[in-house]
């Protein structure tokens, strides 16, 4: 069975899927995207992801490429046509194809949309979660509008590559005050020695992760102590636990930061429990 992608109105073989060379996504990274988890044949938190897509589009003054209900239909189709049971679905929308010019196109240009899906292995992710991951700090060097989920991911690519070359799976951005903002593709959390969960407030410096929001709901439901406030790299070194959250990783324990062992060097009980409970707090829709 060949992989299928949706590109501007057509379902095409993934191997042949292409956008125009003058697509503004290609020329200027002038676009936004979303990633939803597919879990046991269900789409996880699609309404929240599409709400954030709406916000990202709005902030950049890009129109929906088609009605939101049509985007939902295409998402389901792409998941089904690729027979993805566990995996990730990507929705990318750009300002469209126009003669190269930094200014927004003067004429009415239709936004471009690409939807792709790929299978992932929950078993492999679980093996990773039972070991924990290493993260490597990296100076925050992104634009201030990281709340927009733009396809302009070069700083994230460079930070994550730096982490990889230094034995890590994820990079943690450190701002000018020495505080952790977030990961290259995840939100960052610690659990203090007193047992309080800490994560940076969503107001500035981070993407408002959907997984982060679900975990915050769960934390409240479980009656755990939490504090939405900035935390420093120094505080993270001393934490009892650390972890990251994203649709692609769910709750993923962090056991080393810059080579320093966190807690007892094993995934913490809070992160492990939140990972176990995660899907109980999500909105699950049949694909
Ligand atoms: N922060 C960044 C920079 C990301 O790229 C992502 C996900 O791609 C996240 C956080 C986590 O967001 P979500 O939980 O919505 O996947």
Coordinates of C-alpha atoms and ligand atoms in Angstrom, one line a residue:
X1 CA 0.0 0.0 0.0
X2 CA 1.5 3.4 -1.0
X3 CA 1.3 6.4 1.3
X4 CA -1.2 9.1 0.3
X5 CA -1.0 12.8 0.9
X6 CA -3.6 15.5 0.4
X7 CA -2.3 18.5 -1.5
X8 CA -4.6 21.4 -2.5
X9 CA -7.7 19.4 -3.3
X10 CA -6.2 16.1 -4.4
X11 CA -5.2 12.8 -2.8
X12 CA -1.9 11.9 -4.4
X13 CA 0.8 9.3 -3.9
X14 CA 3.1 10.6 -1.1
X15 CA 6.1 10.0 -3.4
X16 CA 4.6 12.3 -6.0
X17 CA 3.2 14.9 -3.6
X18 CA 4.6 18.4 -4.3
X19 CA 3.9 22.1 -4.0
X20 CA 4.8 24.8 -6.4
X21 CA 8.3 26.3 -6.2
X22 CA 6.7 29.7 -5.7
X23 CA 4.6 28.6 -2.8
X24 CA 5.2 31.1 -0.1
X25 CA 5.8 28.4 2.4
X26 CA 8.8 27.3 0.4
X27 CA 10.0 30.9 -0.4
X28 CA 9.4 32.6 2.9
X29 CA 8.2 30.0 5.4
X30 CA 5.0 32.0 5.2
X31 CA 2.7 29.4 6.8
X32 CA 1.5 27.5 9.8
X33 CA 1.0 23.9 10.8
X34 CA -0.5 21.5 13.3
X35 CA 0.3 18.0 14.4
X36 CA -2.3 15.7 16.0
X37 CA -1.7 12.4 17.5
X38 CA -3.7 9.4 16.2
X39 CA -4.1 6.9 19.0
X40 CA -5.8 3.5 18.7
X41 CA -7.7 4.8 15.6
X42 CA -8.8 8.0 17.4
X43 CA -7.8 11.5 16.6
X44 CA -6.6 13.1 19.8
X45 CA -7.8 16.6 20.7
X46 CA -8.6 17.6 17.1
X47 CA -10.9 20.6 18.2
X48 CA -8.1 22.1 20.3
X49 CA -5.5 21.7 17.5
X50 CA -7.9 23.3 15.0
X51 CA -8.6 26.1 17.4
X52 CA -4.9 26.8 17.6
X53 CA -4.6 26.5 13.8
X54 CA -7.4 29.1 13.6
X55 CA -5.5 31.4 15.9
X56 CA -2.1 30.9 14.1
X57 CA -3.8 31.7 10.7
X58 CA -5.5 34.7 12.2
X59 CA -2.3 36.1 13.6
X60 CA -0.7 35.9 10.2
X61 CA -3.8 37.0 8.3
X62 CA -4.0 33.8 6.2
X63 CA -7.5 32.5 5.4
X64 CA -8.6 29.0 6.0
X65 CA -7.9 27.1 2.8
X66 CA -11.4 25.6 3.1
X67 CA -14.1 25.3 5.7
X68 CA -12.9 23.9 9.0
X69 CA -15.4 21.0 8.6
X70 CA -13.8 20.2 5.2
X71 CA -10.3 20.2 6.9
X72 CA -11.6 17.7 9.5
X73 CA -13.0 15.5 6.7
X74 CA -9.6 15.6 4.9
X75 CA -7.7 14.8 8.1
X76 CA -10.0 11.7 8.6
X77 CA -9.5 10.7 5.0
X78 CA -5.8 10.9 5.1
X79 CA -5.6 8.9 8.3
X80 CA -7.9 6.2 6.8
X81 CA -6.3 6.1 3.3
X82 CA -2.9 5.5 5.1
X83 CA -4.5 3.0 7.5
X84 CA -2.8 4.8 10.4
X85 CA -3.9 3.4 13.7
X86 CA -1.2 4.9 15.9
X87 CA 0.7 7.9 14.4
X88 CA 0.7 11.5 13.7
X89 CA -1.2 13.7 11.2
X90 CA 0.3 16.9 9.9
X91 CA -1.7 19.9 8.6
X92 CA 0.3 22.6 6.8
X93 CA -1.3 25.8 5.5
X94 CA 0.6 28.5 3.7
X95 CA -0.3 31.9 2.2
X96 CA -0.3 30.2 -1.2
X97 CA 1.5 30.5 -4.6
X98 CA 2.5 33.9 -5.8
X99 CA 5.3 35.6 -7.7
X100 CA 8.2 36.0 -5.3
X101 CA 7.7 39.3 -3.4
X102 CA 7.9 39.8 0.4
X103 CA 4.6 41.8 0.4
X104 CA 1.4 39.8 0.7
X105 CA 0.1 39.0 -2.7
X106 CA -2.0 41.8 -4.1
X107 CA -4.4 39.6 -6.0
X108 CA -6.6 37.0 -4.3
X109 CA -4.4 34.0 -3.8
X110 CA -5.8 30.7 -2.3
X111 CA -3.9 29.4 0.7
X112 CA -2.2 26.1 0.1
X113 CA -3.0 23.1 2.3
X114 CA -1.1 19.8 2.7
X115 CA -2.2 17.0 5.0
X116 CA 0.0 14.0 5.6
X117 CA -0.1 11.1 8.1
X118 CA 2.5 8.6 9.3
X119 CA 2.4 5.7 11.6
X120 CA 4.5 5.7 14.8
X121 CA 5.3 3.0 17.3
X122 CA 3.7 3.5 20.8
X123 CA 5.9 0.5 21.9
X124 CA 9.1 2.3 20.9
X125 CA 7.9 5.5 22.6
X126 CA 7.1 3.5 25.7
X127 CA 10.6 2.0 25.8
X128 CA 12.0 5.5 25.5
X129 CA 9.7 6.7 28.3
X130 CA 10.8 3.9 30.6
X131 CA 14.4 5.0 30.1
X132 CA 13.9 8.8 30.0
X133 CA 15.6 11.2 27.6
X134 CA 18.6 13.6 27.9
X135 CA 18.1 17.3 27.1
X136 CA 20.8 19.8 26.2
X137 CA 20.4 23.6 26.9
X138 CA 20.6 26.1 24.1
X139 CA 20.4 29.9 24.1
X140 CA 16.9 31.2 23.2
X141 CA 17.3 32.8 19.8
X142 CA 13.8 32.7 18.3
X143 CA 11.5 35.6 17.4
X144 CA 9.1 36.7 20.2
X145 CA 6.0 35.2 18.4
X146 CA 6.7 31.6 19.2
X147 CA 3.0 31.4 20.2
X148 CA 2.3 31.2 16.5
X149 CA 2.8 27.6 15.3
X150 CA 4.7 28.7 12.1
X151 CA 6.5 26.4 9.7
X152 CA 9.6 28.6 10.1
X153 CA 11.4 26.1 12.3
X154 CA 15.1 26.7 11.4
X155 CA 16.0 27.8 15.0
X156 CA 14.3 24.7 16.3
X157 CA 16.2 22.5 13.8
X158 CA 19.5 24.0 14.8
X159 CA 18.8 23.7 18.5
X160 CA 17.7 20.1 18.2
X161 CA 20.7 19.2 16.0
X162 CA 23.0 20.8 18.7
X163 CA 21.2 18.6 21.3
X164 CA 21.7 15.5 19.2
X165 CA 25.4 16.2 18.6
X166 CA 25.8 16.5 22.4
X167 CA 24.0 13.3 23.3
X168 CA 20.5 14.7 23.8
X169 CA 17.1 14.0 22.3
X170 CA 15.7 17.5 22.9
X171 CA 17.0 21.0 23.4
X172 CA 15.8 23.3 26.1
X173 CA 15.9 27.0 25.2
X174 CA 17.3 29.2 27.9
X175 CA 16.3 32.9 27.9
X176 CA 18.4 35.9 28.8
X177 CA 17.3 35.6 32.5
X178 CA 18.5 32.0 32.7
X179 CA 15.0 30.6 32.6
X180 CA 13.9 27.6 30.5
X181 CA 11.4 28.6 27.9
X182 CA 10.5 25.3 26.2
X183 CA 12.0 22.5 24.1
X184 CA 12.8 22.6 20.4
X185 CA 9.5 20.7 19.8
X186 CA 8.1 20.2 23.3
X187 CA 7.0 22.1 26.4
X188 CA 9.3 21.8 29.5
X189 CA 8.3 20.8 33.0
X190 CA 9.9 20.1 36.4
X191 CA 8.8 18.6 39.7
X192 CA 10.4 20.3 42.6
X193 CA 11.8 18.5 45.7
X194 CA 8.6 19.5 47.5
X195 CA 6.6 17.7 44.8
X196 CA 5.1 20.8 42.9
X197 CA 4.8 20.7 39.2
X198 CA 6.3 23.8 37.5
X199 CA 5.9 24.9 33.9
X200 CA 6.3 28.3 32.3
X201 CA 3.1 30.3 31.8
X202 CA 1.7 30.3 28.3
X203 CA 1.6 34.1 28.1
X204 CA 5.1 34.5 26.6
X205 CA 8.1 32.6 25.3
X206 CA 6.4 29.3 24.5
X207 CA 4.0 27.6 22.2
X208 CA 0.7 26.9 24.0
X209 CA 1.1 23.2 23.7
X210 CA -2.1 21.2 23.5
X211 CA -0.5 18.4 25.4
X212 CA 0.6 20.9 28.1
X213 CA -3.0 22.1 28.4
X214 CA -4.3 18.5 28.8
X215 CA -1.6 17.7 31.3
X216 CA -2.6 20.8 33.3
X217 CA -6.2 19.6 33.3
X218 CA -5.0 16.2 34.5
X219 CA -2.8 17.8 37.2
X220 CA -5.9 19.6 38.6
X221 CA -8.1 16.6 38.4
X222 CA -5.5 14.6 40.3
X223 CA -5.2 17.3 42.9
X224 CA -1.5 17.7 42.4
X225 CA 0.2 20.9 43.4
X226 CA 1.3 23.0 40.5
X227 CA 2.8 26.4 39.8
X228 CA 2.7 28.1 36.4
X229 CA 5.9 30.2 36.6
X230 CA 9.2 30.5 34.9
X231 CA 11.9 28.1 36.2
X232 CA 15.7 28.4 35.7
X233 CA 18.1 25.9 34.4
X234 CA 19.8 25.9 37.8
X235 CA 16.4 25.0 39.4
X236 CA 15.9 22.2 36.8
X237 CA 19.3 20.7 37.8
X238 CA 18.1 20.4 41.4
X239 CA 14.6 19.1 40.5
X240 CA 13.2 15.8 41.6
X241 CA 11.9 15.1 38.1
X242 CA 11.8 16.7 34.7
X243 CA 9.7 15.9 31.6
X244 CA 8.6 17.3 28.3
X245 CA 5.2 17.2 26.6
X246 CA 4.1 17.3 23.0
X247 CA 1.6 15.4 20.8
X248 CA 4.6 13.6 19.3
X249 CA 6.1 12.5 22.7
X250 CA 3.1 12.7 25.1
X251 CA 4.6 12.9 28.6
X252 CA 8.3 12.0 28.2
X253 CA 10.5 11.8 31.3
X254 CA 13.8 13.7 31.2
X255 CA 16.6 12.0 33.2
X256 CA 19.6 14.1 32.2
X257 CA 20.1 17.8 31.5
X258 CA 23.4 18.9 30.1
X259 CA 24.9 15.6 31.3
X260 CA 23.7 16.2 34.9
X261 CA 21.5 13.5 36.4
X262 CA 18.0 14.6 37.4
X263 CA 16.5 13.1 40.6
X264 CA 17.6 9.5 40.9
X265 CA 18.4 9.2 37.2
X266 CA 15.2 7.3 36.4
X267 CA 11.9 8.5 35.1
X268 CA 10.0 10.1 38.0
X269 CA 6.7 8.7 39.4
X270 CA 4.7 11.9 38.6
X271 CA 5.8 12.0 35.0
X272 CA 5.1 8.2 34.7
X273 CA 1.7 8.5 36.2
X274 CA 0.7 11.5 34.0
X275 CA 1.9 9.6 31.0
X276 CA -0.3 6.6 32.0
X277 CA -3.3 8.8 32.5
X278 CA -2.8 11.1 29.6
X279 CA -5.4 9.7 27.2
X280 CA -8.1 9.7 29.9
X281 CA -8.0 13.5 29.8
X282 CA -8.1 13.9 26.0
X283 CA -10.9 14.4 23.5
X284 CA -10.9 11.3 21.3
X285 CA -12.7 11.3 17.9
X286 CA -13.0 8.4 15.6
X287 CA -10.7 8.8 12.5
Ligands
LIG1 N1 6.7 23.7 21.8 C1 7.1 23.7 20.5 C2 8.2 24.6 20.0 C3 6.6 22.7 19.6 O1 7.0 22.6 18.3 C4 5.6 21.8 20.1 C5 5.0 20.8 19.2 O2 5.3 20.7 18.1 C6 5.2 21.9 21.4 C7 5.8 22.9 22.2 C8 4.2 21.0 22.0 O3 2.9 21.3 21.5 P1 1.7 20.2 21.4 O4 1.6 19.7 22.8 O5 0.6 21.0 21.0 O6 2.2 19.2 20.5

